[in-house]
Amino acid sequence: MDDRPIGMFDSGFGGLTVARAVIDLLPDESLVYLGDTGRYPYGPRPLEQVAEFAHQITAELVERRNVKMVVVACNTAAAAALHSLQEAFDVPVVGVIEPGVRALVQTSATGRVGVIGTVGSVRSGAYQAAVALESPSSELTAVACPGFVEFVERGEFDSEQVHVLARALLAPAREAKVDALLLGCTHYPYLARTISDVMGRDVVLVSSADETAFEVRRLLIDLGMQRPAGAGPATQQFVTTGDLDWFEELGRRLLGPELDRAERLEWA
Ligand code: DGL
C-alpha cells in the first residue's frame, strides 16, 4: 500500500486525456499533473532537449512532490526518454507508446494500421519499433502532424483551418487505407472530430489514454502500491510552467471540474 500520489506530465494540455482516464479508472488514487506549457511544443525540438526536460520534470515530481510512480503522458517525451527515466529514477515510469500500440494492433482487422504524432515521435522510430515488436505482420503508416498541437493549446479544435491542415497532413494515412489510426500524441484526442471527418467513419481512432490507465492500474496492483482504503478522498493537483489563467480556463474545459485551480511553477 502506498498513499503517495501518481505523478504525470506532458508538454501542455495533451496529457489531460491520460489524466482523465486515470481519474476515471482509479478514483481513489491521488494525482499530480505537470503541464510544461511554458516550453511547449516538444514535437519540433531535438529529442536530446526533450529528454533533458523530461528528466528535470521527473526529478521535480519524484524529489519535490514525492510521487510513487511517473506517467509520461507525452508521446514525444516517452520516445525521447522513457528508458533513461526508468534507469535514472527508482519509481516505476510508465509511457504511452507501448499501451497505444497494443490497442492499435488489437483494433485493426486488416493489419493496415496508421499512427499520427509529432515530428519528434515519428522521427524517433519508436512507433515503428513498437509495432514491429507487437505485430510484425502489420503494415504501419506513420505520419507527422506538425501544427496540430498548437491548435489544441489555443483551444481551437474544429475550425475550418484545422480541417484544412488535417486534410493535407492525413492524406498519406488515407491513401494507405488504414482501418485503425493511433492518435500517437496525447493532444490529438481533442481533435478527434476533425480527424474522423477527414479519415472517414470506417477508420477507428485509437487513443492511448485508456490503455495507459489500465497499465497504471496493473502496475499498482502487481507492485502492491495502491492507495490504502480509508486514506481519505483522493486529491488532484495541477501545475503549469506557463500562463496560469489560461491553464486553469482551458484545462477545466478539457479535463473537467477536478481542475478547479492550478499552481504556477517557475524553473530555477
Ligand atoms: N502531447 C505531446 C505528445 O504526446 C507533445 C506535443 C508537443 O508538445 O509537441 O507527443
PDB file of C-alpha atoms and ligand atoms in Angstrom:
ATOM      1  CA  MET A   1       0.000   0.000   0.000  1.00  0.00           C
ATOM      2  CA  ASP A   2       1.269   3.470  -0.849  1.00  0.00           C
ATOM      3  CA  ASP A   3      -0.507   6.719  -0.024  1.00  0.00           C
ATOM      4  CA  ARG A   4       1.642   8.922  -2.283  1.00  0.00           C
ATOM      5  CA  PRO A   5       0.170  10.452  -5.461  1.00  0.00           C
ATOM      6  CA  ILE A   6       0.810   9.339  -9.029  1.00  0.00           C
ATOM      7  CA  GLY A   7       2.862  11.894 -10.987  1.00  0.00           C
ATOM      8  CA  MET A   8       2.138  12.667 -14.622  1.00  0.00           C
ATOM      9  CA  PHE A   9       3.459  15.146 -17.171  1.00  0.00           C
ATOM     10  CA  ASP A  10       3.125  16.437 -20.700  1.00  0.00           C
ATOM     11  CA  SER A  11       4.330  19.460 -22.644  1.00  0.00           C
ATOM     12  CA  GLY A  12       0.951  21.049 -22.000  1.00  0.00           C
ATOM     13  CA  PHE A  13      -2.726  20.124 -22.111  1.00  0.00           C
ATOM     14  CA  GLY A  14      -2.425  16.849 -24.052  1.00  0.00           C
ATOM     15  CA  GLY A  15      -1.673  14.644 -21.072  1.00  0.00           C
ATOM     16  CA  LEU A  16      -5.009  15.670 -19.577  1.00  0.00           C
ATOM     17  CA  THR A  17      -6.512  12.985 -21.846  1.00  0.00           C
ATOM     18  CA  VAL A  18      -4.496  10.439 -19.868  1.00  0.00           C
ATOM     19  CA  ALA A  19      -5.229  12.193 -16.551  1.00  0.00           C
ATOM     20  CA  ARG A  20      -8.968  11.933 -17.259  1.00  0.00           C
ATOM     21  CA  ALA A  21      -8.669   8.204 -17.946  1.00  0.00           C
ATOM     22  CA  VAL A  22      -6.624   7.612 -14.775  1.00  0.00           C
ATOM     23  CA  ILE A  23      -9.018   9.629 -12.587  1.00  0.00           C
ATOM     24  CA  ASP A  24     -11.974   7.691 -14.020  1.00  0.00           C
ATOM     25  CA  LEU A  25     -10.385   4.248 -13.695  1.00  0.00           C
ATOM     26  CA  LEU A  26      -8.655   4.872 -10.359  1.00  0.00           C
ATOM     27  CA  PRO A  27     -10.786   7.407  -8.483  1.00  0.00           C
ATOM     28  CA  ASP A  28      -9.114   6.598  -5.165  1.00  0.00           C
ATOM     29  CA  GLU A  29      -5.627   7.482  -6.371  1.00  0.00           C
ATOM     30  CA  SER A  30      -4.245  10.998  -5.929  1.00  0.00           C
ATOM     31  CA  LEU A  31      -2.575  12.721  -8.864  1.00  0.00           C
ATOM     32  CA  VAL A  32      -0.055  15.491  -9.508  1.00  0.00           C
ATOM     33  CA  TYR A  33      -0.139  16.662 -13.141  1.00  0.00           C
ATOM     34  CA  LEU A  34       2.540  18.930 -14.569  1.00  0.00           C
ATOM     35  CA  GLY A  35       1.911  20.647 -17.926  1.00  0.00           C
ATOM     36  CA  ASP A  36       5.101  22.224 -19.239  1.00  0.00           C
ATOM     37  CA  THR A  37       3.125  24.837 -21.175  1.00  0.00           C
ATOM     38  CA  GLY A  38       5.962  27.357 -20.775  1.00  0.00           C
ATOM     39  CA  ARG A  39       8.092  25.240 -23.147  1.00  0.00           C
ATOM     40  CA  TYR A  40       5.564  23.549 -25.455  1.00  0.00           C
ATOM     41  CA  PRO A  41       5.591  22.317 -28.176  1.00  0.00           C
ATOM     42  CA  TYR A  42       8.063  19.487 -27.673  1.00  0.00           C
ATOM     43  CA  GLY A  43       7.437  17.953 -31.115  1.00  0.00           C
ATOM     44  CA  PRO A  44       9.772  20.154 -33.170  1.00  0.00           C
ATOM     45  CA  ARG A  45      12.595  20.163 -30.578  1.00  0.00           C
ATOM     46  CA  PRO A  46      15.670  17.917 -30.759  1.00  0.00           C
ATOM     47  CA  LEU A  47      14.985  14.700 -28.828  1.00  0.00           C
ATOM     48  CA  GLU A  48      18.036  15.328 -26.592  1.00  0.00           C
ATOM     49  CA  GLN A  49      16.466  18.552 -25.365  1.00  0.00           C
ATOM     50  CA  VAL A  50      13.071  16.899 -24.788  1.00  0.00           C
ATOM     51  CA  ALA A  51      14.893  14.198 -22.792  1.00  0.00           C
ATOM     52  CA  GLU A  52      16.532  16.902 -20.650  1.00  0.00           C
ATOM     53  CA  PHE A  53      13.128  18.456 -19.937  1.00  0.00           C
ATOM     54  CA  ALA A  54      11.673  15.032 -19.114  1.00  0.00           C
ATOM     55  CA  HIS A  55      14.435  14.345 -16.573  1.00  0.00           C
ATOM     56  CA  GLN A  56      14.020  17.780 -14.991  1.00  0.00           C
ATOM     57  CA  ILE A  57      10.246  17.324 -14.643  1.00  0.00           C
ATOM     58  CA  THR A  58      10.550  13.777 -13.325  1.00  0.00           C
ATOM     59  CA  ALA A  59      13.036  14.977 -10.697  1.00  0.00           C
ATOM     60  CA  GLU A  60      10.537  17.695  -9.691  1.00  0.00           C
ATOM     61  CA  LEU A  61       7.761  15.102  -9.360  1.00  0.00           C
ATOM     62  CA  VAL A  62       9.796  12.455  -7.551  1.00  0.00           C
ATOM     63  CA  GLU A  63      12.087  14.534  -5.362  1.00  0.00           C
ATOM     64  CA  ARG A  64       9.925  17.561  -4.542  1.00  0.00           C
ATOM     65  CA  ARG A  65       6.404  16.222  -4.887  1.00  0.00           C
ATOM     66  CA  ASN A  66       7.036  12.747  -3.565  1.00  0.00           C
ATOM     67  CA  VAL A  67       5.129  10.766  -6.199  1.00  0.00           C
ATOM     68  CA  LYS A  68       5.156   6.955  -6.192  1.00  0.00           C
ATOM     69  CA  MET A  69       5.076   6.492  -9.966  1.00  0.00           C
ATOM     70  CA  VAL A  70       5.534   8.703 -13.029  1.00  0.00           C
ATOM     71  CA  VAL A  71       3.351   8.532 -16.133  1.00  0.00           C
ATOM     72  CA  VAL A  72       4.996  10.122 -19.150  1.00  0.00           C
ATOM     73  CA  ALA A  73       1.714  11.304 -20.704  1.00  0.00           C
ATOM     74  CA  CYS A  74       3.506  12.666 -23.740  1.00  0.00           C
ATOM     75  CA  ASN A  75       4.497  10.516 -26.681  1.00  0.00           C
ATOM     76  CA  THR A  76       7.358  12.796 -27.669  1.00  0.00           C
ATOM     77  CA  ALA A  77       8.885  12.705 -24.186  1.00  0.00           C
ATOM     78  CA  ALA A  78       8.314   8.947 -23.984  1.00  0.00           C
ATOM     79  CA  ALA A  79      10.054   8.477 -27.355  1.00  0.00           C
ATOM     80  CA  ALA A  80      12.941  10.652 -26.191  1.00  0.00           C
ATOM     81  CA  ALA A  81      13.456   9.464 -22.635  1.00  0.00           C
ATOM     82  CA  LEU A  82      11.293   6.598 -21.331  1.00  0.00           C
ATOM     83  CA  HIS A  83      14.180   4.150 -20.962  1.00  0.00           C
ATOM     84  CA  SER A  84      16.632   6.650 -19.498  1.00  0.00           C
ATOM     85  CA  LEU A  85      13.986   7.794 -16.989  1.00  0.00           C
ATOM     86  CA  GLN A  86      13.372   4.177 -15.977  1.00  0.00           C
ATOM     87  CA  GLU A  87      17.082   3.793 -15.364  1.00  0.00           C
ATOM     88  CA  ALA A  88      17.581   7.094 -13.552  1.00  0.00           C
ATOM     89  CA  PHE A  89      14.689   7.043 -11.075  1.00  0.00           C
ATOM     90  CA  ASP A  90      13.753   4.447  -8.521  1.00  0.00           C
ATOM     91  CA  VAL A  91       9.980   4.718  -9.005  1.00  0.00           C
ATOM     92  CA  PRO A  92       8.125   2.940 -11.839  1.00  0.00           C
ATOM     93  CA  VAL A  93       7.943   5.089 -15.009  1.00  0.00           C
ATOM     94  CA  VAL A  94       5.145   4.332 -17.477  1.00  0.00           C
ATOM     95  CA  GLY A  95       4.941   5.586 -21.071  1.00  0.00           C
ATOM     96  CA  VAL A  96       2.122   5.889 -23.586  1.00  0.00           C
ATOM     97  CA  ILE A  97       3.690   4.358 -26.682  1.00  0.00           C
ATOM     98  CA  GLU A  98       3.520   0.618 -25.938  1.00  0.00           C
ATOM     99  CA  PRO A  99      -0.018   0.728 -24.447  1.00  0.00           C
ATOM    100  CA  GLY A 100      -1.208   2.695 -27.510  1.00  0.00           C
ATOM    101  CA  VAL A 101       0.398   0.306 -29.972  1.00  0.00           C
ATOM    102  CA  ARG A 102      -1.118  -2.701 -28.201  1.00  0.00           C
ATOM    103  CA  ALA A 103      -4.590  -1.186 -28.544  1.00  0.00           C
ATOM    104  CA  LEU A 104      -3.918  -0.265 -32.184  1.00  0.00           C
ATOM    105  CA  VAL A 105      -2.940  -3.715 -33.420  1.00  0.00           C
ATOM    106  CA  GLN A 106      -5.779  -5.335 -31.468  1.00  0.00           C
ATOM    107  CA  THR A 107      -8.278  -2.968 -33.102  1.00  0.00           C
ATOM    108  CA  SER A 108      -7.231  -3.492 -36.713  1.00  0.00           C
ATOM    109  CA  ALA A 109      -8.948  -6.162 -38.790  1.00  0.00           C
ATOM    110  CA  THR A 110      -6.848  -5.717 -41.937  1.00  0.00           C
ATOM    111  CA  GLY A 111      -3.401  -5.240 -40.367  1.00  0.00           C
ATOM    112  CA  ARG A 112      -3.041  -1.911 -42.207  1.00  0.00           C
ATOM    113  CA  VAL A 113      -2.554   0.477 -39.305  1.00  0.00           C
ATOM    114  CA  GLY A 114      -1.588   4.113 -39.005  1.00  0.00           C
ATOM    115  CA  VAL A 115      -0.091   6.323 -36.362  1.00  0.00           C
ATOM    116  CA  ILE A 116      -0.026  10.101 -36.287  1.00  0.00           C
ATOM    117  CA  GLY A 117       2.254  12.002 -33.956  1.00  0.00           C
ATOM    118  CA  THR A 118       4.666  14.883 -33.614  1.00  0.00           C
ATOM    119  CA  VAL A 119       7.703  15.232 -35.847  1.00  0.00           C
ATOM    120  CA  GLY A 120       9.864  14.153 -32.889  1.00  0.00           C
ATOM    121  CA  SER A 121       7.924  10.969 -32.104  1.00  0.00           C
ATOM    122  CA  VAL A 122       7.578   9.846 -35.723  1.00  0.00           C
ATOM    123  CA  ARG A 123      11.232  10.590 -36.495  1.00  0.00           C
ATOM    124  CA  SER A 124      12.413   8.735 -33.393  1.00  0.00           C
ATOM    125  CA  GLY A 125      11.273   5.417 -34.875  1.00  0.00           C
ATOM    126  CA  ALA A 126       9.708   4.429 -31.527  1.00  0.00           C
ATOM    127  CA  TYR A 127       6.353   3.584 -33.121  1.00  0.00           C
ATOM    128  CA  GLN A 128       7.885   1.661 -35.971  1.00  0.00           C
ATOM    129  CA  ALA A 129       9.856  -0.398 -33.430  1.00  0.00           C
ATOM    130  CA  ALA A 130       6.889  -0.953 -31.119  1.00  0.00           C
ATOM    131  CA  VAL A 131       4.598  -2.130 -33.947  1.00  0.00           C
ATOM    132  CA  ALA A 132       7.308  -4.425 -35.351  1.00  0.00           C
ATOM    133  CA  LEU A 133       7.630  -5.993 -31.912  1.00  0.00           C
ATOM    134  CA  GLU A 134       3.921  -6.250 -31.095  1.00  0.00           C
ATOM    135  CA  SER A 135       2.671  -7.346 -34.509  1.00  0.00           C
ATOM    136  CA  PRO A 136       5.390  -7.978 -37.124  1.00  0.00           C
ATOM    137  CA  SER A 137       2.861  -8.655 -39.880  1.00  0.00           C
ATOM    138  CA  SER A 138       1.144  -5.263 -39.524  1.00  0.00           C
ATOM    139  CA  GLU A 139       1.751  -2.659 -42.189  1.00  0.00           C
ATOM    140  CA  LEU A 140       2.343   0.672 -40.490  1.00  0.00           C
ATOM    141  CA  THR A 141       1.987   4.128 -41.995  1.00  0.00           C
ATOM    142  CA  ALA A 142       3.438   6.760 -39.644  1.00  0.00           C
ATOM    143  CA  VAL A 143       2.622  10.387 -40.327  1.00  0.00           C
ATOM    144  CA  ALA A 144       3.873  13.503 -38.536  1.00  0.00           C
ATOM    145  CA  CYS A 145       1.292  16.229 -37.997  1.00  0.00           C
ATOM    146  CA  PRO A 146       3.142  19.472 -37.208  1.00  0.00           C
ATOM    147  CA  GLY A 147       0.727  22.222 -36.215  1.00  0.00           C
ATOM    148  CA  PHE A 148      -1.963  20.069 -34.547  1.00  0.00           C
ATOM    149  CA  VAL A 149      -0.585  20.637 -31.028  1.00  0.00           C
ATOM    150  CA  GLU A 150      -0.577  24.411 -31.443  1.00  0.00           C
ATOM    151  CA  PHE A 151      -4.284  24.394 -32.373  1.00  0.00           C
ATOM    152  CA  VAL A 152      -5.121  22.374 -29.243  1.00  0.00           C
ATOM    153  CA  GLU A 153      -3.032  24.638 -26.986  1.00  0.00           C
ATOM    154  CA  ARG A 154      -5.007  27.588 -28.383  1.00  0.00           C
ATOM    155  CA  GLY A 155      -8.295  25.810 -27.642  1.00  0.00           C
ATOM    156  CA  GLU A 156      -9.151  25.526 -31.365  1.00  0.00           C
ATOM    157  CA  PHE A 157     -10.483  22.035 -32.100  1.00  0.00           C
ATOM    158  CA  ASP A 158     -12.650  22.004 -35.219  1.00  0.00           C
ATOM    159  CA  SER A 159     -12.230  25.290 -37.076  1.00  0.00           C
ATOM    160  CA  GLU A 160     -12.000  25.447 -40.861  1.00  0.00           C
ATOM    161  CA  GLN A 161      -8.222  25.982 -40.530  1.00  0.00           C
ATOM    162  CA  VAL A 162      -7.793  22.775 -38.508  1.00  0.00           C
ATOM    163  CA  HIS A 163      -9.821  20.903 -41.156  1.00  0.00           C
ATOM    164  CA  VAL A 164      -7.680  22.284 -43.979  1.00  0.00           C
ATOM    165  CA  LEU A 165      -4.477  21.284 -42.181  1.00  0.00           C
ATOM    166  CA  ALA A 166      -5.880  17.842 -41.296  1.00  0.00           C
ATOM    167  CA  ARG A 167      -6.876  17.140 -44.910  1.00  0.00           C
ATOM    168  CA  ALA A 168      -3.352  17.916 -46.070  1.00  0.00           C
ATOM    169  CA  LEU A 169      -1.494  16.073 -43.308  1.00  0.00           C
ATOM    170  CA  LEU A 170      -3.655  12.958 -43.153  1.00  0.00           C
ATOM    171  CA  ALA A 171      -3.561  12.268 -46.916  1.00  0.00           C
ATOM    172  CA  PRO A 172      -0.844   9.553 -46.644  1.00  0.00           C
ATOM    173  CA  ALA A 173      -2.850   7.695 -43.972  1.00  0.00           C
ATOM    174  CA  ARG A 174      -5.963   7.833 -46.148  1.00  0.00           C
ATOM    175  CA  GLU A 175      -4.065   6.642 -49.206  1.00  0.00           C
ATOM    176  CA  ALA A 176      -2.632   3.716 -47.223  1.00  0.00           C
ATOM    177  CA  LYS A 177      -6.234   2.632 -46.463  1.00  0.00           C
ATOM    178  CA  VAL A 178      -5.574   2.034 -42.788  1.00  0.00           C
ATOM    179  CA  ASP A 179      -8.540   0.711 -40.803  1.00  0.00           C
ATOM    180  CA  ALA A 180      -7.217   1.847 -37.405  1.00  0.00           C
ATOM    181  CA  LEU A 181      -5.351   5.059 -36.628  1.00  0.00           C
ATOM    182  CA  LEU A 182      -3.485   5.622 -33.374  1.00  0.00           C
ATOM    183  CA  LEU A 183      -3.587   9.163 -32.061  1.00  0.00           C
ATOM    184  CA  GLY A 184       0.089   8.998 -31.145  1.00  0.00           C
ATOM    185  CA  CYS A 185       0.194  12.353 -29.431  1.00  0.00           C
ATOM    186  CA  THR A 186      -1.814  12.905 -26.291  1.00  0.00           C
ATOM    187  CA  HIS A 187      -3.097  16.235 -27.635  1.00  0.00           C
ATOM    188  CA  TYR A 188      -4.806  14.641 -30.638  1.00  0.00           C
ATOM    189  CA  PRO A 189      -7.906  13.127 -28.971  1.00  0.00           C
ATOM    190  CA  TYR A 190      -9.114  16.737 -28.647  1.00  0.00           C
ATOM    191  CA  LEU A 191      -9.077  16.906 -32.471  1.00  0.00           C
ATOM    192  CA  ALA A 192     -10.898  13.578 -32.855  1.00  0.00           C
ATOM    193  CA  ARG A 193     -13.948  15.091 -34.550  1.00  0.00           C
ATOM    194  CA  THR A 194     -11.842  16.773 -37.214  1.00  0.00           C
ATOM    195  CA  ILE A 195      -9.582  13.756 -37.690  1.00  0.00           C
ATOM    196  CA  SER A 196     -12.580  11.427 -38.003  1.00  0.00           C
ATOM    197  CA  ASP A 197     -14.272  13.729 -40.534  1.00  0.00           C
ATOM    198  CA  VAL A 198     -11.148  13.573 -42.678  1.00  0.00           C
ATOM    199  CA  MET A 199     -10.370   9.849 -42.274  1.00  0.00           C
ATOM    200  CA  GLY A 200     -13.962   8.664 -42.620  1.00  0.00           C
ATOM    201  CA  ARG A 201     -16.159   6.900 -40.098  1.00  0.00           C
ATOM    202  CA  ASP A 202     -14.931   3.431 -41.003  1.00  0.00           C
ATOM    203  CA  VAL A 203     -11.445   4.168 -39.672  1.00  0.00           C
ATOM    204  CA  VAL A 204     -11.291   3.505 -35.916  1.00  0.00           C
ATOM    205  CA  LEU A 205      -9.407   6.157 -33.966  1.00  0.00           C
ATOM    206  CA  VAL A 206      -7.380   4.696 -31.099  1.00  0.00           C
ATOM    207  CA  SER A 207      -6.246   6.780 -28.140  1.00  0.00           C
ATOM    208  CA  SER A 208      -3.567   5.577 -25.754  1.00  0.00           C
ATOM    209  CA  ALA A 209      -5.228   7.185 -22.714  1.00  0.00           C
ATOM    210  CA  ASP A 210      -7.440   4.284 -21.553  1.00  0.00           C
ATOM    211  CA  GLU A 211      -4.850   1.641 -22.282  1.00  0.00           C
ATOM    212  CA  THR A 212      -2.252   3.613 -20.297  1.00  0.00           C
ATOM    213  CA  ALA A 213      -4.650   3.937 -17.360  1.00  0.00           C
ATOM    214  CA  PHE A 214      -5.106   0.145 -17.351  1.00  0.00           C
ATOM    215  CA  GLU A 215      -1.324  -0.272 -17.418  1.00  0.00           C
ATOM    216  CA  VAL A 216      -1.026   2.048 -14.381  1.00  0.00           C
ATOM    217  CA  ARG A 217      -3.679   0.010 -12.573  1.00  0.00           C
ATOM    218  CA  ARG A 218      -1.945  -3.267 -13.385  1.00  0.00           C
ATOM    219  CA  LEU A 219       1.383  -1.972 -12.081  1.00  0.00           C
ATOM    220  CA  LEU A 220      -0.134  -0.595  -8.866  1.00  0.00           C
ATOM    221  CA  ILE A 221      -1.730  -3.968  -8.162  1.00  0.00           C
ATOM    222  CA  ASP A 222       1.337  -6.029  -9.159  1.00  0.00           C
ATOM    223  CA  LEU A 223       3.665  -3.900  -7.041  1.00  0.00           C
ATOM    224  CA  GLY A 224       1.242  -3.599  -4.107  1.00  0.00           C
ATOM    225  CA  MET A 225       1.300   0.202  -4.430  1.00  0.00           C
ATOM    226  CA  GLN A 226      -2.397   1.027  -4.358  1.00  0.00           C
ATOM    227  CA  ARG A 227      -3.590   3.810  -2.095  1.00  0.00           C
ATOM    228  CA  PRO A 228      -4.939   2.280   1.126  1.00  0.00           C
ATOM    229  CA  ALA A 229      -8.706   2.196   1.575  1.00  0.00           C
ATOM    230  CA  GLY A 230      -9.766   4.695   4.205  1.00  0.00           C
ATOM    231  CA  ALA A 231      -6.909   7.091   3.355  1.00  0.00           C
ATOM    232  CA  GLY A 232      -9.448   9.860   2.763  1.00  0.00           C
ATOM    233  CA  PRO A 233     -10.569  11.396  -0.506  1.00  0.00           C
ATOM    234  CA  ALA A 234      -8.061  11.412  -3.373  1.00  0.00           C
ATOM    235  CA  THR A 235      -6.640  14.792  -4.364  1.00  0.00           C
ATOM    236  CA  GLN A 236      -5.729  16.181  -7.774  1.00  0.00           C
ATOM    237  CA  GLN A 237      -3.059  18.804  -8.108  1.00  0.00           C
ATOM    238  CA  PHE A 238      -2.229  20.629 -11.342  1.00  0.00           C
ATOM    239  CA  VAL A 239       0.964  22.521 -12.089  1.00  0.00           C
ATOM    240  CA  THR A 240       1.827  24.649 -15.117  1.00  0.00           C
ATOM    241  CA  THR A 241       5.048  26.318 -16.194  1.00  0.00           C
ATOM    242  CA  GLY A 242       3.147  28.733 -18.461  1.00  0.00           C
ATOM    243  CA  ASP A 243       0.231  31.127 -18.159  1.00  0.00           C
ATOM    244  CA  LEU A 244      -1.764  30.206 -15.056  1.00  0.00           C
ATOM    245  CA  ASP A 245      -5.122  31.755 -16.004  1.00  0.00           C
ATOM    246  CA  TRP A 246      -5.123  30.087 -19.417  1.00  0.00           C
ATOM    247  CA  PHE A 247      -4.100  26.735 -17.933  1.00  0.00           C
ATOM    248  CA  GLU A 248      -6.981  26.874 -15.475  1.00  0.00           C
ATOM    249  CA  GLU A 249      -9.502  28.040 -18.083  1.00  0.00           C
ATOM    250  CA  LEU A 250      -8.687  25.663 -20.936  1.00  0.00           C
ATOM    251  CA  GLY A 251      -7.654  22.872 -18.557  1.00  0.00           C
ATOM    252  CA  ARG A 252     -11.051  22.903 -16.862  1.00  0.00           C
ATOM    253  CA  ARG A 253     -12.801  22.804 -20.238  1.00  0.00           C
ATOM    254  CA  LEU A 254     -10.690  19.827 -21.307  1.00  0.00           C
ATOM    255  CA  LEU A 255     -10.404  17.799 -18.102  1.00  0.00           C
ATOM    256  CA  GLY A 256     -13.484  18.769 -16.147  1.00  0.00           C
ATOM    257  CA  PRO A 257     -14.266  20.029 -12.666  1.00  0.00           C
ATOM    258  CA  GLU A 258     -11.316  18.335 -10.930  1.00  0.00           C
ATOM    259  CA  LEU A 259      -9.137  21.085 -12.375  1.00  0.00           C
ATOM    260  CA  ASP A 260     -10.563  23.899 -10.303  1.00  0.00           C
ATOM    261  CA  ARG A 261      -7.228  25.580  -9.816  1.00  0.00           C
ATOM    262  CA  ALA A 262      -3.590  25.155 -10.737  1.00  0.00           C
ATOM    263  CA  GLU A 263      -0.233  26.268  -9.445  1.00  0.00           C
ATOM    264  CA  ARG A 264       2.491  28.015 -11.405  1.00  0.00           C
ATOM    265  CA  LEU A 265       5.998  26.581 -11.332  1.00  0.00           C
ATOM    266  CA  GLU A 266       8.986  28.689 -12.347  1.00  0.00           C
ATOM    267  CA  TRP A 267      12.092  26.667 -13.281  1.00  0.00           C
ATOM    268  CA  ALA A 268      15.042  27.874 -11.207  1.00  0.00           C
TER     269      ALA A 268
HETATM  270  N1  DGL B   1       1.384  15.752 -26.170  1.00  0.00           N
HETATM  271  C1  DGL B   1       2.658  15.525 -26.712  1.00  0.00           C
HETATM  272  C2  DGL B   1       2.832  14.189 -27.325  1.00  0.00           C
HETATM  273  O1  DGL B   1       2.100  13.298 -26.967  1.00  0.00           O
HETATM  274  C3  DGL B   1       3.538  16.624 -27.132  1.00  0.00           C
HETATM  275  C4  DGL B   1       3.164  17.571 -28.104  1.00  0.00           C
HETATM  276  C5  DGL B   1       4.130  18.692 -28.293  1.00  0.00           C
HETATM  277  O2  DGL B   1       4.414  19.389 -27.329  1.00  0.00           O
HETATM  278  O3  DGL B   1       4.587  18.849 -29.433  1.00  0.00           O
HETATM  279  O4  DGL B   1       3.673  13.964 -28.162  1.00  0.00           O
END
